[in-house]
Coordinates of C-alpha atoms in Angstrom, one line a residue:
X9 CA 59.6 -10.0 -49.0
X10 CA 56.2 -11.4 -48.6
X11 CA 57.0 -13.9 -51.3
X12 CA 59.7 -15.4 -49.2
X13 CA 57.2 -17.3 -47.1
X14 CA 55.1 -18.7 -49.9
X15 CA 56.9 -21.9 -50.2
X16 CA 56.9 -22.6 -46.5
X17 CA 53.1 -21.7 -46.5
X18 CA 52.4 -24.2 -49.2
X19 CA 54.1 -27.0 -47.4
X20 CA 51.5 -29.1 -45.4
X21 CA 51.9 -29.4 -41.7
X22 CA 51.3 -33.2 -41.5
X23 CA 51.4 -35.3 -44.8
X24 CA 49.3 -34.4 -47.7
X25 CA 46.3 -32.5 -46.6
X26 CA 43.7 -30.6 -48.5
X27 CA 41.2 -27.9 -47.2
X28 CA 38.1 -29.4 -46.0
X29 CA 39.5 -32.7 -45.2
X30 CA 38.9 -34.0 -41.7
X31 CA 42.6 -33.9 -40.7
X32 CA 42.8 -30.2 -41.8
X33 CA 39.7 -29.4 -39.7
X34 CA 41.1 -31.1 -36.6
X35 CA 44.6 -29.6 -36.8
X36 CA 44.1 -26.2 -38.2
X37 CA 41.3 -24.3 -40.0
X38 CA 42.1 -22.4 -43.1
X39 CA 41.3 -19.1 -41.5
X40 CA 43.8 -19.9 -38.6
X41 CA 46.4 -21.0 -41.2
X42 CA 46.1 -17.6 -43.1
X43 CA 46.2 -15.6 -39.9
X44 CA 49.3 -17.6 -38.6
X45 CA 51.3 -16.8 -41.9
X46 CA 50.2 -13.2 -42.2
X47 CA 51.6 -12.7 -38.6
X48 CA 54.8 -14.5 -39.6
X49 CA 55.3 -12.3 -42.6
X50 CA 54.7 -9.2 -40.6
X51 CA 57.6 -10.3 -38.4
X52 CA 59.8 -10.9 -41.5
X53 CA 59.2 -7.2 -42.2
X54 CA 60.0 -6.2 -38.7
X55 CA 63.3 -8.2 -38.9
X56 CA 64.1 -6.6 -42.2
X57 CA 63.5 -3.0 -40.7
X58 CA 65.6 -3.9 -37.6
X59 CA 68.6 -4.6 -39.8
X60 CA 68.1 -1.5 -41.9
X61 CA 68.1 0.5 -38.7
X62 CA 71.6 -0.6 -37.9
X63 CA 73.1 -0.4 -41.4
X64 CA 71.4 2.7 -42.8
X65 CA 73.6 5.2 -41.0
X66 CA 76.8 3.0 -40.6
X67 CA 78.5 4.7 -43.5
X68 CA 77.8 8.3 -42.1
X69 CA 78.3 8.1 -38.4
X70 CA 81.9 9.2 -38.4
X71 CA 81.6 12.4 -40.6
X72 CA 78.3 13.3 -38.8
X73 CA 80.1 12.7 -35.3
X74 CA 83.0 15.0 -36.4
X75 CA 80.5 17.6 -37.6
X76 CA 78.3 17.8 -34.4
X77 CA 81.3 17.5 -31.9
X78 CA 84.9 18.4 -32.6
X79 CA 86.0 16.6 -29.4
X80 CA 85.2 13.2 -30.8
X81 CA 87.9 10.9 -31.6
X82 CA 88.5 7.5 -33.0
X83 CA 88.2 5.9 -29.5
X84 CA 84.7 7.4 -29.0
X85 CA 83.7 6.2 -32.5
X86 CA 84.3 2.7 -31.4
X87 CA 81.9 3.1 -28.4
X88 CA 79.4 4.6 -30.8
X89 CA 79.6 1.7 -33.1
X90 CA 79.5 -1.0 -30.2
X91 CA 76.8 0.8 -28.4
X92 CA 74.1 -0.8 -30.7
X93 CA 75.3 -4.3 -30.0
X94 CA 75.6 -3.5 -26.3
X95 CA 72.1 -2.3 -26.3
X96 CA 70.7 -5.3 -28.2
X97 CA 72.7 -7.7 -25.8
X98 CA 71.0 -6.1 -22.8
X99 CA 67.6 -5.9 -24.2
X100 CA 67.2 -9.4 -25.9
X101 CA 66.9 -11.3 -22.6
X102 CA 64.5 -8.7 -21.2
X103 CA 62.2 -8.7 -24.2
X104 CA 62.4 -12.4 -24.4
X105 CA 61.2 -12.9 -20.8
X106 CA 58.4 -10.4 -21.5
X107 CA 57.3 -12.2 -24.4
X108 CA 57.0 -15.5 -22.4
X109 CA 54.3 -14.2 -20.2
X110 CA 52.5 -11.5 -22.1
X111 CA 51.3 -11.1 -25.6
X112 CA 54.2 -10.7 -28.0
X113 CA 52.6 -7.5 -29.4
X114 CA 53.6 -5.7 -26.1
X115 CA 57.4 -6.1 -26.3
X116 CA 57.4 -5.8 -30.1
X117 CA 55.5 -2.4 -30.0
X118 CA 57.5 -1.0 -27.1
X119 CA 60.8 -2.0 -28.6
X120 CA 59.9 -0.5 -32.0
X121 CA 58.7 2.7 -30.3
X122 CA 62.1 3.0 -28.5
X123 CA 63.8 2.6 -32.0
X124 CA 61.5 5.4 -33.3
X125 CA 62.3 7.6 -30.5
X126 CA 66.0 6.9 -30.7
X127 CA 66.1 7.7 -34.4
X128 CA 64.3 11.0 -33.7
X129 CA 67.0 11.7 -31.0
X130 CA 69.7 11.1 -33.6
X131 CA 68.2 13.6 -35.9
X132 CA 68.4 16.2 -33.0
X133 CA 71.9 15.5 -31.6
X134 CA 73.2 18.6 -33.3
X135 CA 70.9 20.9 -31.2
X136 CA 72.5 20.7 -27.8
X137 CA 75.2 23.4 -27.2
X138 CA 77.7 20.7 -25.9
X139 CA 78.3 17.0 -25.2
X140 CA 76.6 16.2 -28.6
X141 CA 78.8 13.0 -29.0
X142 CA 77.1 11.6 -25.9
X143 CA 73.7 12.2 -27.2
X144 CA 74.6 10.3 -30.3
X145 CA 76.1 7.6 -28.1
X146 CA 72.7 7.3 -26.3
X147 CA 70.8 7.3 -29.5
X148 CA 72.7 4.4 -31.1
X149 CA 72.5 2.5 -27.9
X150 CA 68.7 2.9 -27.7
X151 CA 68.4 1.8 -31.4
X152 CA 70.3 -1.3 -30.4
X153 CA 68.0 -1.7 -27.4
X154 CA 65.0 -1.6 -29.6
X155 CA 66.6 -4.2 -31.9
X156 CA 66.4 -6.6 -28.9
X157 CA 63.1 -7.6 -30.4
X158 CA 64.9 -9.9 -32.6
X159 CA 64.6 -12.5 -29.8
X160 CA 60.8 -12.0 -29.7
X161 CA 60.6 -12.3 -33.5
X162 CA 62.6 -15.6 -33.6
X163 CA 60.8 -16.9 -30.6
X164 CA 57.4 -16.2 -32.1
X165 CA 58.3 -17.7 -35.5
X166 CA 59.8 -20.8 -33.6
X167 CA 56.4 -21.2 -31.7
X168 CA 54.3 -20.5 -34.6
X169 CA 55.7 -23.2 -36.9
X170 CA 55.8 -27.0 -37.0
X171 CA 59.1 -28.8 -37.3
X172 CA 58.4 -29.3 -41.0
X173 CA 58.1 -25.6 -41.5
X174 CA 60.8 -24.4 -39.1
X175 CA 63.9 -24.5 -41.3
X176 CA 62.2 -22.7 -44.2
X177 CA 60.9 -20.1 -41.8
X178 CA 64.0 -19.3 -40.1
X179 CA 65.8 -19.2 -43.4
X180 CA 63.3 -16.6 -44.6
X181 CA 63.8 -14.6 -41.4
X182 CA 67.6 -14.6 -41.8
X183 CA 67.2 -13.7 -45.5
X184 CA 65.2 -10.7 -44.5
X185 CA 67.8 -9.7 -41.9
X186 CA 70.6 -9.9 -44.6
X187 CA 68.6 -8.0 -47.0
X188 CA 68.3 -5.2 -44.5
X189 CA 71.9 -5.1 -43.9
X190 CA 72.5 -4.9 -47.7
X191 CA 70.0 -2.3 -48.5
X192 CA 70.6 0.0 -45.6
X193 CA 74.0 1.5 -47.1
X194 CA 72.0 1.7 -50.4
X195 CA 69.4 3.9 -48.8
X196 CA 72.2 6.0 -47.2
X197 CA 73.9 6.5 -50.6
X198 CA 70.6 7.7 -52.1
X199 CA 70.2 10.3 -49.2
X200 CA 73.8 11.5 -49.9
X201 CA 72.3 13.5 -52.8
X202 CA 70.6 15.7 -50.4
X203 CA 74.1 17.0 -49.2
X204 CA 75.4 18.1 -45.9
X205 CA 73.4 21.4 -45.7
X206 CA 70.0 20.0 -46.8
X207 CA 67.1 22.0 -45.6
X208 CA 66.1 23.2 -42.1
X209 CA 62.7 23.4 -40.5
X210 CA 63.3 26.3 -38.2
X211 CA 60.0 25.9 -36.1
X212 CA 61.0 22.6 -34.7
X213 CA 64.9 23.0 -35.3
X214 CA 64.9 20.0 -37.5
X215 CA 67.6 19.7 -40.1
X216 CA 67.0 17.3 -42.9
X217 CA 70.2 16.4 -44.6
X218 CA 72.3 13.4 -45.7
X219 CA 72.9 12.4 -42.1
X220 CA 69.4 12.9 -40.6
X221 CA 67.2 11.8 -43.5
X222 CA 68.0 8.1 -43.2
X223 CA 67.0 7.9 -39.5
X224 CA 63.9 10.0 -40.2
X225 CA 62.9 7.4 -42.8
X226 CA 63.7 4.7 -40.2
X227 CA 61.3 6.4 -37.8
X228 CA 58.6 6.6 -40.2
X229 CA 59.0 3.0 -41.3
X230 CA 59.0 2.2 -37.6
X231 CA 55.5 3.9 -37.2
X232 CA 54.1 1.9 -40.1
X233 CA 55.5 -1.3 -38.6
X234 CA 53.7 -0.6 -35.2
X235 CA 50.5 0.0 -37.1
X236 CA 50.7 -3.3 -39.1
X237 CA 51.5 -5.3 -35.8
X238 CA 48.5 -3.6 -34.1
X239 CA 46.2 -4.5 -37.0
X240 CA 47.5 -7.8 -38.4
X241 CA 49.6 -9.6 -35.8
X242 CA 47.8 -12.4 -33.8
X243 CA 49.1 -14.7 -31.3
X244 CA 49.8 -18.1 -32.6
X245 CA 51.5 -21.3 -31.0
X246 CA 51.6 -24.7 -32.5
X247 CA 53.4 -27.8 -31.3
X248 CA 56.0 -29.7 -33.3
X249 CA 53.4 -31.5 -35.3
X250 CA 51.5 -28.4 -36.0
X251 CA 48.6 -28.6 -33.6
X252 CA 47.5 -25.5 -31.9
X253 CA 48.8 -25.2 -28.3
X254 CA 47.2 -23.4 -25.4
X255 CA 49.5 -20.5 -24.1
X256 CA 49.3 -17.4 -22.1
X257 CA 49.9 -15.3 -25.1
X258 CA 46.7 -16.4 -26.7
X259 CA 44.0 -13.8 -27.1
X260 CA 41.2 -16.3 -27.6
X261 CA 40.7 -19.9 -26.2
X262 CA 39.8 -22.7 -28.6
X263 CA 38.4 -26.2 -27.7
X264 CA 40.9 -27.7 -30.3
X265 CA 43.9 -26.4 -28.4
X266 CA 46.3 -29.0 -26.9
X267 CA 48.5 -28.5 -23.9
X268 CA 52.2 -27.8 -24.3
X269 CA 54.0 -31.2 -24.1
X270 CA 56.0 -31.8 -20.9
X271 CA 59.5 -32.8 -20.7
X272 CA 63.0 -31.3 -19.8
X273 CA 65.0 -29.2 -22.3
X274 CA 68.5 -30.7 -23.1
X275 CA 70.5 -27.9 -21.4
X276 CA 73.8 -29.3 -22.7
X277 CA 72.5 -28.9 -26.2
X278 CA 71.3 -25.4 -25.4
X279 CA 74.6 -24.2 -24.0
X280 CA 76.5 -25.9 -26.9
X281 CA 74.4 -24.2 -29.4
X282 CA 74.9 -20.8 -27.8
X283 CA 78.7 -21.4 -27.9
X284 CA 78.5 -22.3 -31.6
X285 CA 76.4 -19.4 -32.6
X286 CA 78.8 -17.1 -30.6
X287 CA 81.7 -18.5 -32.7
X288 CA 79.7 -18.0 -36.0
X289 CA 79.0 -14.4 -35.4
X290 CA 82.5 -13.9 -34.0
X291 CA 84.3 -15.0 -37.0
X292 CA 82.2 -13.1 -39.4
X293 CA 82.4 -9.9 -37.4
X294 CA 86.1 -10.1 -37.3
X295 CA 86.2 -11.0 -41.1
X296 CA 84.0 -7.8 -42.0
X297 CA 86.3 -5.7 -39.7
X298 CA 89.6 -6.9 -41.2
X299 CA 88.7 -6.7 -44.9
X300 CA 89.6 -2.9 -45.4
X301 CA 92.9 -3.0 -43.5
X302 CA 93.9 -6.2 -45.1
X303 CA 93.3 -5.1 -48.6
X304 CA 95.0 -1.7 -48.2
X305 CA 98.1 -3.4 -46.6
X306 CA 98.4 -6.2 -49.1
X307 CA 97.5 -4.6 -52.4
X308 CA 98.5 -0.8 -51.6
X309 CA 94.9 0.3 -52.4
X310 CA 94.2 3.9 -51.6
X311 CA 91.3 4.9 -49.1
X312 CA 89.1 5.5 -52.1
X313 CA 89.8 2.2 -53.8
X314 CA 89.4 0.3 -50.5
X315 CA 86.0 1.7 -49.8
X316 CA 84.8 1.1 -53.4
X317 CA 86.3 -2.3 -53.8
X318 CA 85.6 -3.7 -50.5
X319 CA 82.1 -2.3 -50.5
X320 CA 81.4 -4.2 -53.7
X321 CA 82.8 -7.5 -52.1
X322 CA 80.8 -7.2 -48.9
X323 CA 77.7 -6.3 -51.0
X324 CA 78.3 -9.3 -53.2
X325 CA 78.7 -11.5 -50.0
X326 CA 75.3 -10.2 -48.8
X327 CA 73.7 -11.2 -52.0
X328 CA 75.4 -14.5 -51.9
X329 CA 74.0 -15.0 -48.3
X330 CA 70.4 -14.4 -49.4
X331 CA 70.9 -17.1 -52.2
X332 CA 72.4 -19.5 -49.5
X333 CA 69.5 -18.9 -47.2
X334 CA 67.0 -19.9 -50.0
X335 CA 68.9 -22.9 -51.0
X336 CA 69.3 -24.2 -47.5
X337 CA 65.6 -24.7 -47.3
X338 CA 65.8 -27.4 -50.0
X339 CA 69.0 -28.8 -48.9
X340 CA 68.0 -29.4 -45.3
X341 CA 65.2 -31.7 -46.4
X342 CA 67.9 -34.0 -47.9
X343 CA 70.7 -34.0 -45.4
X344 CA 69.3 -32.4 -42.3
X345 CA 70.2 -29.4 -40.3
X346 CA 73.1 -30.7 -38.3
X347 CA 74.9 -31.9 -41.4
X348 CA 74.5 -28.5 -43.0
X349 CA 75.9 -26.8 -39.7
X350 CA 78.8 -29.1 -39.6
X351 CA 79.5 -28.5 -43.3
X352 CA 79.3 -24.7 -42.9
X353 CA 81.9 -24.7 -40.3
X354 CA 84.2 -26.9 -42.4
X355 CA 83.7 -24.4 -45.4
X356 CA 84.5 -21.5 -43.0
X357 CA 87.6 -23.2 -41.7
X358 CA 88.8 -23.8 -45.4
X359 CA 88.1 -20.1 -46.2
X360 CA 90.4 -18.8 -43.3
X361 CA 93.0 -21.6 -44.0
X362 CA 93.2 -20.3 -47.7
X363 CA 93.8 -16.7 -46.1
X364 CA 97.0 -17.9 -44.6
X365 CA 100.0 -16.2 -46.2
X366 CA 102.2 -18.5 -48.3
X367 CA 105.1 -18.0 -50.9
X368 CA 108.0 -15.5 -51.1
X369 CA 106.4 -12.5 -52.4
X370 CA 105.9 -9.6 -49.8
X371 CA 103.6 -6.8 -49.7
X372 CA 104.7 -3.3 -50.7
X373 CA 106.0 -1.4 -47.7
X374 CA 104.8 2.1 -46.7
X375 CA 108.1 3.9 -45.9
X376 CA 106.8 7.3 -45.2
X377 CA 106.4 8.1 -41.6
X378 CA 102.8 8.9 -41.9
X379 CA 99.8 7.3 -40.1
X380 CA 97.8 4.8 -42.2
X381 CA 94.2 5.3 -41.3
X382 CA 93.5 1.7 -42.4
X383 CA 95.5 0.2 -39.3
X384 CA 93.7 0.0 -36.1
X385 CA 96.8 0.6 -33.9
X386 CA 95.0 1.5 -30.7
X387 CA 91.3 1.4 -30.9
X388 CA 88.5 -0.5 -32.7
X389 CA 87.2 3.0 -33.8
X390 CA 90.3 3.6 -36.0
X391 CA 89.2 0.7 -38.1
X392 CA 85.8 2.1 -39.0
X393 CA 87.4 5.6 -39.8
X394 CA 88.6 4.2 -43.0
X395 CA 85.2 3.7 -44.3
X396 CA 84.2 7.3 -43.9
X397 CA 87.6 9.0 -44.8
X398 CA 86.9 10.9 -47.9
X399 CA 89.7 11.4 -50.5
X400 CA 88.5 15.1 -50.7
X401 CA 89.9 15.7 -47.1
X402 CA 93.3 15.0 -48.4
X403 CA 93.7 15.6 -52.2
X404 CA 97.1 13.6 -52.1
X405 CA 96.2 10.1 -51.0
X406 CA 99.5 9.7 -49.3
X407 CA 101.5 6.6 -49.1
X408 CA 100.0 3.1 -49.7
X409 CA 101.1 -0.3 -48.7
X410 CA 102.0 -2.1 -45.4
X411 CA 103.1 0.6 -42.8
X412 CA 106.7 0.3 -41.6
X413 CA 105.5 0.5 -38.0
X414 CA 104.0 -3.0 -38.4
X415 CA 107.2 -5.3 -38.2
X416 CA 105.5 -8.2 -39.7
X417 CA 105.2 -6.5 -43.1
X418 CA 108.9 -7.2 -43.6
X419 CA 108.8 -11.0 -43.2
X420 CA 105.1 -12.0 -43.8
X421 CA 104.2 -13.0 -47.4
X422 CA 101.5 -11.2 -49.1
X423 CA 98.0 -12.7 -49.5
X424 CA 97.3 -12.8 -53.3
X425 CA 94.0 -11.3 -54.5
X426 CA 92.9 -14.8 -55.7
X427 CA 93.4 -16.1 -52.3
X428 CA 91.3 -13.4 -50.7
X429 CA 88.5 -13.5 -53.2
X430 CA 88.3 -17.4 -52.9
X431 CA 88.3 -17.1 -49.1
X432 CA 85.6 -14.4 -49.3
X433 CA 83.4 -16.6 -51.4
X434 CA 83.8 -19.7 -49.1
X435 CA 83.2 -17.6 -45.9
X436 CA 80.1 -16.2 -47.6
X437 CA 78.8 -19.7 -48.1
X438 CA 79.8 -21.0 -44.7
X439 CA 78.5 -18.1 -42.6
X440 CA 74.8 -18.0 -43.7
X441 CA 74.6 -21.8 -43.5
X442 CA 75.9 -21.9 -39.9
X443 CA 73.8 -18.8 -38.9
X444 CA 70.4 -20.2 -39.9
X445 CA 71.1 -23.6 -38.9
X446 CA 72.2 -22.6 -35.4
X447 CA 68.8 -20.8 -35.0
X448 CA 66.8 -23.6 -36.4
X449 CA 68.4 -26.3 -34.3
X450 CA 68.2 -24.2 -31.2
X451 CA 64.4 -23.6 -31.6
X452 CA 63.9 -27.3 -32.3
X453 CA 65.8 -28.2 -29.2
X454 CA 63.7 -26.0 -26.9
X455 CA 60.5 -27.4 -28.4
X456 CA 57.0 -26.0 -28.1
X457 CA 57.5 -24.3 -24.7
X458 CA 57.8 -20.5 -24.7
X459 CA 61.4 -19.7 -26.1
X460 CA 61.6 -15.9 -25.4
X461 CA 64.3 -16.0 -22.7
X462 CA 66.3 -18.7 -24.4
X463 CA 66.2 -16.8 -27.8
X464 CA 67.1 -13.6 -25.8
X465 CA 70.3 -15.4 -24.5
X466 CA 71.2 -16.5 -28.1
X467 CA 70.6 -13.1 -29.5
X468 CA 72.9 -11.7 -26.6
X469 CA 75.6 -14.1 -27.3
X470 CA 75.6 -12.9 -31.0
X471 CA 75.7 -9.3 -30.0
X472 CA 78.8 -9.9 -27.6
X473 CA 80.4 -11.8 -30.5
X474 CA 79.9 -8.6 -32.8
X475 CA 81.6 -6.5 -30.1
X476 CA 84.5 -8.9 -29.3
X477 CA 85.3 -10.0 -32.8
X478 CA 86.5 -6.7 -34.0
X479 CA 88.5 -5.9 -30.9
X480 CA 90.2 -9.4 -31.1
X481 CA 91.2 -9.2 -34.8
X482 CA 92.2 -5.4 -34.8
X483 CA 94.8 -6.0 -31.9
X484 CA 96.1 -9.4 -33.2
X485 CA 96.4 -8.3 -36.8
X486 CA 98.2 -5.1 -36.0
X487 CA 100.7 -6.7 -33.5
X488 CA 101.4 -10.1 -35.1
X489 CA 100.1 -10.0 -38.6
X490 CA 97.7 -12.2 -40.7
X491 CA 99.5 -15.3 -40.3
X492 CA 99.0 -15.4 -36.6
X493 CA 95.6 -13.8 -36.7
X494 CA 94.1 -16.3 -39.3
X495 CA 95.8 -19.3 -37.6
X496 CA 94.1 -18.5 -34.3
X497 CA 90.8 -18.1 -36.1
X498 CA 91.3 -21.4 -37.7
X499 CA 92.0 -22.9 -34.4
X500 CA 88.8 -21.4 -33.0
X501 CA 86.9 -22.9 -35.8
X502 CA 88.5 -26.3 -35.2
X503 CA 87.4 -26.1 -31.6
X504 CA 83.9 -25.3 -32.7
X505 CA 83.9 -28.2 -35.1
X506 CA 85.0 -30.6 -32.2
X507 CA 82.3 -29.3 -29.9
X508 CA 79.7 -29.9 -32.6
X509 CA 80.9 -33.4 -33.3
X510 CA 80.7 -34.2 -29.4
X511 CA 77.2 -32.9 -29.1
X512 CA 76.0 -33.9 -32.6
X513 CA 73.6 -36.5 -31.4
X514 CA 72.1 -34.3 -28.8
X515 CA 71.1 -31.6 -31.3
X516 CA 67.7 -33.1 -32.0
X517 CA 64.2 -31.7 -31.7
X518 CA 62.4 -31.7 -28.3
X519 CA 59.8 -34.0 -29.6
X520 CA 62.2 -36.3 -31.3
X521 CA 64.2 -36.6 -28.1
X522 CA 61.1 -37.4 -26.0
X523 CA 59.9 -39.9 -28.5
X524 CA 56.7 -38.1 -29.8
X525 CA 57.9 -37.7 -33.3
X526 CA 60.2 -39.9 -35.5
X527 CA 63.3 -38.1 -36.7

């Protein structure tokens, strides 16, 4: 992961500079330069571990919840899943505000400590005699609360990089985040070899099994992360040109520091970027949610087939996203961030438009009067259950196809597999492009002033989108079918494109807006 920042590190801040030149000495010493990039790399690692903390248990929550508390149902599962995003949504502005007035080490260490404690709590939720499900709810909510440090991470990186370095650094950050989401389930799969029983340490009542081993690993990595932050992280802030700025977060004063440039932030651009980022996270969250129900309904896949094939598809999209994040760094130098953001939204719109049902071939109907676990009839939690339902629970897979309870199955044409795969590839291109460009443009609009609170609100809007997206698509898909669901998603993307076109000229860097740097 450390290699992700090498390209950005090798790019000069202002023109072609060499170590020992007068320009280098005035703007940034070699020691300061190395310290700054070591700190940024530490935060790449922190972002990666934050993502792993979310995804490392996502495939095992449902069976573990059933094991520790028989009263837990699908509705409660939905709350457990959503509690992570709720916790992050609450914590992001708090940690962001904290980081504006105090050294960034403080909120980072506190947030990671909360995550470590929450992971330990998760490992002990089987101990209480009752109400175990509520302990799990609190544990996942606190893990999300600790993940609110994403706002601090992005704020730090935005403030510690020049305009020239910003896009590359933000792309690296997003790549580390995506890598964490990909590898988390892989770690979980490896721990599945331990089995449900595992081993028990009676002295401290600790069970180490396939459910608790991942969070214990997460806690251990969190402790290592805290140690690295304490030893290696230093406070750095530079202006848009790369000159070191004086800031409350600084631990040492320097005579070469310059004051933070004065000027008003374009609040219209700030609000518009928050809305655009919400849409980006909203549409991808609902796409991830609907993949399993859609493929089971359209292609009559069994639960086992859906988990396997959809898992492969989502993993491939994750790898595709990492590649896109890396490619964006080069493309942005040629056409600019705004053009990539607009192009990303257009690609996403094309992806969802392709998903619209056409033709006269209809999906196979599931006639048997049995509940299809792939269909979220009442709660968001029922969508998630499909991912954890093991075929061993029911040796006969039961009926497959589009459930007769869904009236639209009789008159809505099926979505061909080629349509679905093409759409997935396009969404896999558009989403990471929009994601990293939103963050990059946002940080440039805010300028060299402390960005903690603003980044907190942006992270909170993304968390809200991840909560509302699955609820929106589950209800709409079940009631009206894919044609209405994806048509409305296309409409939402069109509105986002129109908003972007309206504010396009305002999405410029703070220093460019105030005439200090030429665009």
